[in-house]
Each structure stands twice: as C-alpha cells, then as structure tokens.
Short mmCIF file of C-alpha atoms in Angstrom, two decimals:
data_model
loop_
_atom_site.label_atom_id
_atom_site.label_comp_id
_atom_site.label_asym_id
_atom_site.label_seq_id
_atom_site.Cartn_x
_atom_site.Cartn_y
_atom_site.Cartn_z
CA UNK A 20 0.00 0.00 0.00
CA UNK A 21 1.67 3.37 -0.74
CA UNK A 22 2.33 5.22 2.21
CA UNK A 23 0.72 8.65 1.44
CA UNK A 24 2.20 10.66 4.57
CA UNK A 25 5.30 10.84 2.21
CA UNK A 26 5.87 14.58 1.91
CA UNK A 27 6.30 14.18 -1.34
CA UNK A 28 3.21 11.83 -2.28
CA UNK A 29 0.70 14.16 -0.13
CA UNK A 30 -1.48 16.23 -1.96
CA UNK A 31 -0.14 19.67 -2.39
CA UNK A 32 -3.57 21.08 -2.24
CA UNK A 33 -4.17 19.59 1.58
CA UNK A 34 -0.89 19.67 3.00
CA UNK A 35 -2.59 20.97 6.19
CA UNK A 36 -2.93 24.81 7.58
CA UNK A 37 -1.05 27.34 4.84
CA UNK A 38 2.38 27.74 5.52
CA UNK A 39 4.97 29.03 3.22
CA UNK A 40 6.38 25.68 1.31
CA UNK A 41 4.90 23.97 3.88
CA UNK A 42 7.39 24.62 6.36
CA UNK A 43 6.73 24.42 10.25
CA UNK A 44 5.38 26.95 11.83
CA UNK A 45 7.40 28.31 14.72
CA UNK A 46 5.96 31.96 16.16
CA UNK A 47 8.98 34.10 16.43
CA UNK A 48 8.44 34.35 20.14
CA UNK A 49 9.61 31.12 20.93
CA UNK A 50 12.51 31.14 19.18
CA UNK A 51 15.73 30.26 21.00
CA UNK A 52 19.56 30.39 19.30
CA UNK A 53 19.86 26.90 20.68
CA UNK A 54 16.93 25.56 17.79
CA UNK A 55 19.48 25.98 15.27
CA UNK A 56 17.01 27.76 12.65
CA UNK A 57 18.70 29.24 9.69
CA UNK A 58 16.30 31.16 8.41
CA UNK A 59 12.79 32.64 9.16
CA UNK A 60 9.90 33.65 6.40
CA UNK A 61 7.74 36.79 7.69
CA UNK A 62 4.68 37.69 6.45
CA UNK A 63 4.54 41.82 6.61
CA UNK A 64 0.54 42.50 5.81
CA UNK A 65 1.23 46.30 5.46
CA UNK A 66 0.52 48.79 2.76
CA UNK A 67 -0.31 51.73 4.30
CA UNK A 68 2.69 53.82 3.26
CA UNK A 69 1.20 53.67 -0.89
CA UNK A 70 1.42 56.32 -3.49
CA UNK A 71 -1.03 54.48 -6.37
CA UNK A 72 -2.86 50.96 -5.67
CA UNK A 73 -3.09 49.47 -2.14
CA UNK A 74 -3.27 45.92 -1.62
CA UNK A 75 -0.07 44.79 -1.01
CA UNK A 76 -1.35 43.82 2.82
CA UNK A 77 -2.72 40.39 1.00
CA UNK A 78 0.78 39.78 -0.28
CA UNK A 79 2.20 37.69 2.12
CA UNK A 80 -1.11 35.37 2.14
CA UNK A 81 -1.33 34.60 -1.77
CA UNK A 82 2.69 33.99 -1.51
CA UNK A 83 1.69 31.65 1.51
CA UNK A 84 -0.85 30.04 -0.66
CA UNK A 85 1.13 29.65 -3.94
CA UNK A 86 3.94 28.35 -2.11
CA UNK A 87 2.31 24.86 -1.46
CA UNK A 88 3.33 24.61 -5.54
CA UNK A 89 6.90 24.79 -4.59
CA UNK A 90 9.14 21.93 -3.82
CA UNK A 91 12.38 22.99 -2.18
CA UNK A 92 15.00 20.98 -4.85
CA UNK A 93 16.85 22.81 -6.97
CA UNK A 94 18.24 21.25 -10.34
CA UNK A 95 20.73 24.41 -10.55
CA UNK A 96 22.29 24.37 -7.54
CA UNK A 97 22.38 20.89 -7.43
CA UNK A 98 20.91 21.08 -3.94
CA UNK A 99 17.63 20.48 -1.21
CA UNK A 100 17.28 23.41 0.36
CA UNK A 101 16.16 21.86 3.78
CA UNK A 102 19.29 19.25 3.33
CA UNK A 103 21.49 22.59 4.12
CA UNK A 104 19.13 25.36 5.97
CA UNK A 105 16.77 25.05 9.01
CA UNK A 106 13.72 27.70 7.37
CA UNK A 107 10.47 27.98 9.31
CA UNK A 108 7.61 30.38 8.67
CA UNK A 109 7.20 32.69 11.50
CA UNK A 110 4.02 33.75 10.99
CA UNK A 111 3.09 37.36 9.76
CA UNK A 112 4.04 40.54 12.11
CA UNK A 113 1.59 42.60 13.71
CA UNK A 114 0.95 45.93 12.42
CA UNK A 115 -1.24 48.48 13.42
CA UNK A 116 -3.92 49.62 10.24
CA UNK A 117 -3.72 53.70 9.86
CA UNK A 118 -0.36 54.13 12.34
CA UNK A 119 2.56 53.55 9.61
CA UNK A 120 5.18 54.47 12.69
CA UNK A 121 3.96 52.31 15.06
CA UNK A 122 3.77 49.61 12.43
CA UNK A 123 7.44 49.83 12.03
CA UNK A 124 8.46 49.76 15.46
CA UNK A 125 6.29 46.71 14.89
CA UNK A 126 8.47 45.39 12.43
CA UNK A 127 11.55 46.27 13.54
CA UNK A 128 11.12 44.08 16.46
CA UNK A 129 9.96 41.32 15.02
CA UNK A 130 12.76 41.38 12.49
CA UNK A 131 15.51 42.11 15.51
CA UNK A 132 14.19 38.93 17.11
CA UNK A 133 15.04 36.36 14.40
CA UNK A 134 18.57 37.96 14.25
CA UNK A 135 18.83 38.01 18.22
CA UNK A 136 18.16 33.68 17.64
CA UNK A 137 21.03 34.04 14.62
CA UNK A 138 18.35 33.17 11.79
CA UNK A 139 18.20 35.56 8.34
CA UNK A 140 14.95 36.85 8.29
CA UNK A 141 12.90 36.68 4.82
CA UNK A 142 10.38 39.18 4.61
CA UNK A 143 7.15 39.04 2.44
CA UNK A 144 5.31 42.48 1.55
CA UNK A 145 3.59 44.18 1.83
CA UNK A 146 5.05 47.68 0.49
CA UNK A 147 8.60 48.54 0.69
CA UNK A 148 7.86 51.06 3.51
CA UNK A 149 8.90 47.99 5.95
CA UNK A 150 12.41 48.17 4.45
CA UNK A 151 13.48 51.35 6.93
CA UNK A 152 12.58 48.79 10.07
CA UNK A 153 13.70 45.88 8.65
CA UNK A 154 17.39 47.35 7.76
CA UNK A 155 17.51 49.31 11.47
CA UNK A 156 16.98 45.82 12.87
CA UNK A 157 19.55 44.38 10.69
CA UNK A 158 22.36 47.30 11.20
CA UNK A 159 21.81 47.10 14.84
CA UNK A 160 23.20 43.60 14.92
CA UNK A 161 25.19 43.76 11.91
CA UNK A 162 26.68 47.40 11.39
CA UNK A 163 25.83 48.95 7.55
CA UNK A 164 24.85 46.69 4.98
CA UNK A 165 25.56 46.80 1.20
CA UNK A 166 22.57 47.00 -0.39
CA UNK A 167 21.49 45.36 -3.38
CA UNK A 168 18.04 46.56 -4.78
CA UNK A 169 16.10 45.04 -7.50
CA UNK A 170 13.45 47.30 -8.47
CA UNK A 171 11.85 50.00 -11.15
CA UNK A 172 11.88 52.69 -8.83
CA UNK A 173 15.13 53.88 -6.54
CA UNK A 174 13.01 55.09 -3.67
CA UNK A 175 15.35 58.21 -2.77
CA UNK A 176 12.82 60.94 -2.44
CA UNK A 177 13.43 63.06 0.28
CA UNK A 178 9.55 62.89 0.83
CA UNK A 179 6.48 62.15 -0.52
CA UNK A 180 3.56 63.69 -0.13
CA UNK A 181 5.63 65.79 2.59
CA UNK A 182 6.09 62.56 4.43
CA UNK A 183 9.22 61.73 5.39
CA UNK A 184 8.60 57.90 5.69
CA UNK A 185 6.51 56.54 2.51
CA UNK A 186 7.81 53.78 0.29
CA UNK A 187 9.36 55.84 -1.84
CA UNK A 188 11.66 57.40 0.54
CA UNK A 189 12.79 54.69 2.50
CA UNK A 190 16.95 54.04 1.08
CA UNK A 191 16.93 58.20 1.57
CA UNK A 192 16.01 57.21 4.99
CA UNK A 193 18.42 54.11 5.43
CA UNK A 194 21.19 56.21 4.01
CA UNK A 195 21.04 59.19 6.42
CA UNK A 196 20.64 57.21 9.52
CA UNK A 197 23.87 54.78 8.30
CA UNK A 198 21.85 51.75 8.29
CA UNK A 199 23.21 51.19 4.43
CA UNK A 200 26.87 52.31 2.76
CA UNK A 201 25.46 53.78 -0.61
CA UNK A 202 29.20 53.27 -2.09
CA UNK A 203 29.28 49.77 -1.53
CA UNK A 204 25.54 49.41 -2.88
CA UNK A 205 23.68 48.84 -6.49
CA UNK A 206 20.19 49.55 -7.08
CA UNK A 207 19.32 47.75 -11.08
CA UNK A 208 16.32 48.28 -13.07
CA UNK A 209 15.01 51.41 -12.73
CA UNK A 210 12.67 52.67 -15.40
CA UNK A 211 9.61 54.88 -16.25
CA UNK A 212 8.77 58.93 -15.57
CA UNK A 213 10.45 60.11 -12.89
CA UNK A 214 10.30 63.32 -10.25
CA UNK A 215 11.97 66.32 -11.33
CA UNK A 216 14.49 65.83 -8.26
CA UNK A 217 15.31 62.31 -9.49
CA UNK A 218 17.20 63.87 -12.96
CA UNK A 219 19.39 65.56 -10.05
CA UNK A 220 22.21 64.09 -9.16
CA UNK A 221 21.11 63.22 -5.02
CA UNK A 222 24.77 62.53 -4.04
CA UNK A 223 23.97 59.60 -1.74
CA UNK A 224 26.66 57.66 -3.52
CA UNK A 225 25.24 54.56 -5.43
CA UNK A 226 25.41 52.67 -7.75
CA UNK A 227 22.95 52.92 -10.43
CA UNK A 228 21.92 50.49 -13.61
CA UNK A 229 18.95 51.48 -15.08
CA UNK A 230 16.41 48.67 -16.79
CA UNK A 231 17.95 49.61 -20.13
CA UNK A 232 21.24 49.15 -19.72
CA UNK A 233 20.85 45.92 -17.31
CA UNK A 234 18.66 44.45 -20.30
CA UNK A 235 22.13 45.01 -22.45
CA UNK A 236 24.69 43.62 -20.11
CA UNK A 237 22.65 40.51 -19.41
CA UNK A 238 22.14 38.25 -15.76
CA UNK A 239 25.93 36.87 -15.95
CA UNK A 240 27.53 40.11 -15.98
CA UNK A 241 25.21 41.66 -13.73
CA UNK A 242 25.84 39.03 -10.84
CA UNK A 243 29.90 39.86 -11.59
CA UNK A 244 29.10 43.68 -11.37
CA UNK A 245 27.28 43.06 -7.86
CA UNK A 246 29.67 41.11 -6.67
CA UNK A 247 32.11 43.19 -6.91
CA UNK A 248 30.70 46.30 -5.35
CA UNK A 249 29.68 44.99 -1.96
CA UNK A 250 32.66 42.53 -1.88
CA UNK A 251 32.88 40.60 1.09
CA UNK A 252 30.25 42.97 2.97
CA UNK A 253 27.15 41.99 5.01
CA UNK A 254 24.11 42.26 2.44
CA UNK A 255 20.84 43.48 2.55
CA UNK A 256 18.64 42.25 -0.62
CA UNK A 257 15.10 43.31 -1.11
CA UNK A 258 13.29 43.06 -4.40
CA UNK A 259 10.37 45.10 -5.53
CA UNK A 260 8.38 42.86 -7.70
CA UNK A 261 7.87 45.76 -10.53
CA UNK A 262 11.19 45.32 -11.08
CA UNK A 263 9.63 42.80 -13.32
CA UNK A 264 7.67 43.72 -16.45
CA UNK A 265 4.21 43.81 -15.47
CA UNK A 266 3.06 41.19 -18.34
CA UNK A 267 5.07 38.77 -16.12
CA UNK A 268 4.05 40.55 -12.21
CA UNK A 269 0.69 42.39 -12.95
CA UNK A 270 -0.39 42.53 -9.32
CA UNK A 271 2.00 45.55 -7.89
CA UNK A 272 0.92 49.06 -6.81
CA UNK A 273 2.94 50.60 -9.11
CA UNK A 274 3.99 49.12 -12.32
CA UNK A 275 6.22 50.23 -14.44
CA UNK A 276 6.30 48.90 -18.30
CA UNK A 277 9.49 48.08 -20.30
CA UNK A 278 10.99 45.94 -17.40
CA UNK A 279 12.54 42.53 -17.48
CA UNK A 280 10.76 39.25 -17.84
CA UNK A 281 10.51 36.96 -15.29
CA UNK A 282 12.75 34.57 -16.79
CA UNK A 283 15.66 37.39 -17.65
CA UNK A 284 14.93 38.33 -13.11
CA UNK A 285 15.09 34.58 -11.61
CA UNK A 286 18.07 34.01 -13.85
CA UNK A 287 19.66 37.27 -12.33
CA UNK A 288 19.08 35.92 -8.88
CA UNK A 289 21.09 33.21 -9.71
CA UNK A 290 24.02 34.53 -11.27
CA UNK A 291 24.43 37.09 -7.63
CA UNK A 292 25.86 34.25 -5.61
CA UNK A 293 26.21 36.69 -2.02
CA UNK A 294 28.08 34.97 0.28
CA UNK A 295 26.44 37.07 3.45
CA UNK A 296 23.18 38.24 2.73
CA UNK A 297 21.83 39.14 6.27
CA UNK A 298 18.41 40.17 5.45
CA UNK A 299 15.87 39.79 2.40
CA UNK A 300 12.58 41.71 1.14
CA UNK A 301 10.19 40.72 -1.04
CA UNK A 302 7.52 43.74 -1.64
CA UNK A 303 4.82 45.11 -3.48
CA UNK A 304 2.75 42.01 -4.36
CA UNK A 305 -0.81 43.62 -4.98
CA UNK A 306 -2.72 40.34 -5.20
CA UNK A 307 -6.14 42.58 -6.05
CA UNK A 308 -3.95 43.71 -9.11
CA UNK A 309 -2.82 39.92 -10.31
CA UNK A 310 -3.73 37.31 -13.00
CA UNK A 311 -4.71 33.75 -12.62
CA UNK A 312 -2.01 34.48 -9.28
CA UNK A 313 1.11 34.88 -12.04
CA UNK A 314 2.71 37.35 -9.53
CA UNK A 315 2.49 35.62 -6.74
CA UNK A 316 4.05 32.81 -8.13
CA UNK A 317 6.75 34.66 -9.48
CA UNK A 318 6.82 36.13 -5.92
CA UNK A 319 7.48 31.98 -4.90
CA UNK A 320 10.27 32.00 -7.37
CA UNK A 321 12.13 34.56 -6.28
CA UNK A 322 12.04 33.10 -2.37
CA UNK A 323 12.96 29.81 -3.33
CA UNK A 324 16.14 31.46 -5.36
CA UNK A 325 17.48 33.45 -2.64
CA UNK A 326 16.92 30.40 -0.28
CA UNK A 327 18.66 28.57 -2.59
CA UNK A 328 21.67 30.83 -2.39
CA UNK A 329 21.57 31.04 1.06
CA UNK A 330 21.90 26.93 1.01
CA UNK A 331 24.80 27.56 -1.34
CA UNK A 332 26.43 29.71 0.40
CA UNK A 333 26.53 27.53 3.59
CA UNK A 334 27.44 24.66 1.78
CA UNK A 335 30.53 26.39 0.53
CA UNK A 336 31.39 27.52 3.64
CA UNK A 337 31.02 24.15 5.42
CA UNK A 338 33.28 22.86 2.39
CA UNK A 339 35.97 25.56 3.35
CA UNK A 340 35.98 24.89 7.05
CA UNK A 341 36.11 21.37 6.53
CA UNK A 342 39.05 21.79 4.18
CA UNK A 343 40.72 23.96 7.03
CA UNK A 344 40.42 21.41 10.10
CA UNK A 345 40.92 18.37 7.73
#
C-alpha cells in the first residue's frame, strides 16, 4: 500500500494549515539560538505607506498560498534546500492599520528577534515602507549593509507627499541614519517617468543600472558587477516585484512597463551568488492587481532562489571549514 504521509506523495492542495512551502510553523516568540534555525519567512501584511494601488497587505497570504506549488530541490544548484538550511515560517508581524510608525516599530522588532536567535529573516510584503525597520533591525546587529536593490523605482525621495517615511523614501532614509553604505551598494532596473528631483544628481553615492542598460549587459555580468561592489560585505537584498515587467508581475501598486521578464529576473538571482546576505525583502505584491495568481508565483520564485543561495552559500562555507580542520 503506498504510504501517502510521504511529503512528497501528499497532496499539495491539503498539505494541512497554509504555511509558506509547507514549512513548520514556529511563532517568532519562541525562538531560541539553541533551535538551530537558519532562516525565518515573515509575512509583513502592510501597505499603508502607498502612493497608487493598495493591496499589497494580501501579499504575504497569496505567496503563503502559492507556495504549497513549490518543492524545495533545486536542479541548478544541485541542492535540497532543507538538506542545508533550518527555514520555518514565523508567521506574519503585527501591524497596526492607519499608524505607519507604530507599524514599524512593529516590524523592527519582530525582524531584531530572528537575528537576536542568529536566523536571516525573509520578509514578504507588503510595500517597501517595511524596508526602513527591517534594515535598522539588521544594522543594529550587523553594522551597515551593502545594499542590493532590485526594483523599477530607486526610492530616494526626500519625501512624498511631505512625508518623510513613505515607500518611496525609505533608502533616503536608510542612508542618512547609516543603516546602508550607498558606495558599496547597487540599485538595477530602474525605469519609467520620474520626479523632477530624481534627474538631479542626489549625491547619496550609489550605484545605479537602469532597466535599459541591465537588459544590455545581461544576468551573468550583472551578478559579476554586484559582486564586486559589496565585496565581502554583510548584504541586505530586497526586491520590488515591478522590477519585473508587469506582463510577467501584474499585481504591484505601481507598475512600471518596459521591465525585465521573469525569466531574464530569476536568472539574475542566480548569477548574484552573495556569500552574506543578512536580510531579504520581497515587496509590493498587490494580489487585487494579479492574473490567474502569475505574480504571486513569481513572488514563490524569487524566495525559493534566494533560499537557494543562502543553502549555497553555507554549503561552501562548510566545504571551506572542513578543508581547514581536515
């Protein structure tokens, strides 16, 4: 009789409550360094920091819910994700509807207590207003990160709508308050009308491809170009999903036509290869705003890659050490 508990025989359509991947669930709270988790995936139900289309609060569900797709076995890596990395889903943080700065402090916490247990937190949008908690969590324990940005939009305005915390103002923000070293950070595939302050040169200090010339110099070259700018830095990677075209991600707040296709970004994330990425964003996932879920599967795709990595990574660094003690 075929044994039907098999994880991978069970249907992938009642594999129990939604989880992402179908990972345990641990709550954040009890979390202890001595469980020996890797790495934590946060749902962050907030969009209340929008200049164009809410929505992106049901993010982190449809992500949850297109996850149970995924299998965590990568053919290019040559690697189970879970063979490598302890990953749990932490649940979603608690935010507070209407009170964006209390909703960060929110965040900020939560995302300061997966790196108080040593874990790298994964964070699923939401808007990319949660970035400016997520990254003061991360340079408390960590000092200033090299960012790496994948989006359509550099969100450097000094404020927007006179706000001074709005998703589009939020690496402005992280610069000034030295969470992030602009000259060890990229921001790639930016794109579309702009602000008459963004033709200015802002003098923050990084680096900038825009979608046009990234299309040109390919995802090989790209991941070389990264690499080389943080070097051996602690990373901070967050990616806006209209950095994608919105044929391939239709359900964002802001989209942005002309960008690459899904295929041209997932290959990209492949090609970056960070050794130390300390914290990761997903954001702007407008599920109200999809197709037959297309975004939110892409939205899958992009965690499973940058888990991947992260499996990579600590696979090459269990090879070194156990060429050094051998």
């Amino acid at each position: 009789m075929t044994d039907y508990t098999d994880s991978q025989a069970v249907s992938r359509l009642s594999s129990g409550p939604r989880t992402f991947f179908r990972l345990p669930y641990r709550p954040i709270r009890e979390l202890t360094a001595e469980d020996g988790v890797h790495a934590v995936i946060l749902g962050v139900p907030t969009d209340g920091a929008t200049g164009y289309r809410s929505g992106a609060r049901f993010g982190p569900e449809a992500v949850r819910s297109a996850s149970t797709l995924g299998r965590l076995g990568s053919r290019e890596r040559d690697l189970v994700i879970t063979d490598l990395l302890t990953v749990v889903d932490g649940g979603d943080v608690h935010i507070v509807p209407g009170y964006h700065l209390q909703t960060l402090e929110l965040i900020e916490s939560s995302v300061s207590a997966v790196h108080e247990v040593g874990a790298l937190p994964i964070l699923v949008g939401g808007d990319h207003s949660l970035a400016i908690a997520e990254l003061r969590a991360a340079a408390r324990k960590h000092g200033p990160l090299s960012l790496v940005q994948l989006d359509a939009h550099r969100d450097v305005l000094d404020n927007y709508f006179g706000m001074k915390h709005f998703h589009g103002t939020v690496y402005r923000r992280a610069a000034e308050e030295g969470l992030i070293d602009p000259t060890t950070s990229i921001q790639i595939g930016m794109r579309g009308s702009v602000p008459r302050e963004d033709l200015a040169d802002d003098g923050l200090g990084f680096t900038v491809i825009h979608c046009e010339d990234a299309l040109d110099i390919g995802p090989r070259e790209l991941g070389r170009i990264v690499r080389d700018r943080v070097g051996s830095n602690p990373v901070a990677l967050t990616f806006d999903i209209d950095f994608v075209d919105p044929s391939c991600a239709p359900g964002t707040g802001t989209p942005e036509v002309g960008g690459p296709s899904s295929a041209f970004a997932l290959r990209l994330l492949r090609e970056l290869d960070l050794p130390d990425i300390r914290t990761v964003s997903l954001v702007e996932i407008s599920p109200p705003y999809d197709s037959a879920d297309i975004t939110a599967h892409l939205g899958v795709a992009v965690i499973f890659e940058i888990m991947t990595m992260a499996a990579a990574a600590r696979r090459t660094k269990t090879q070194q050490d156990g060429r050094l003690h051998a």
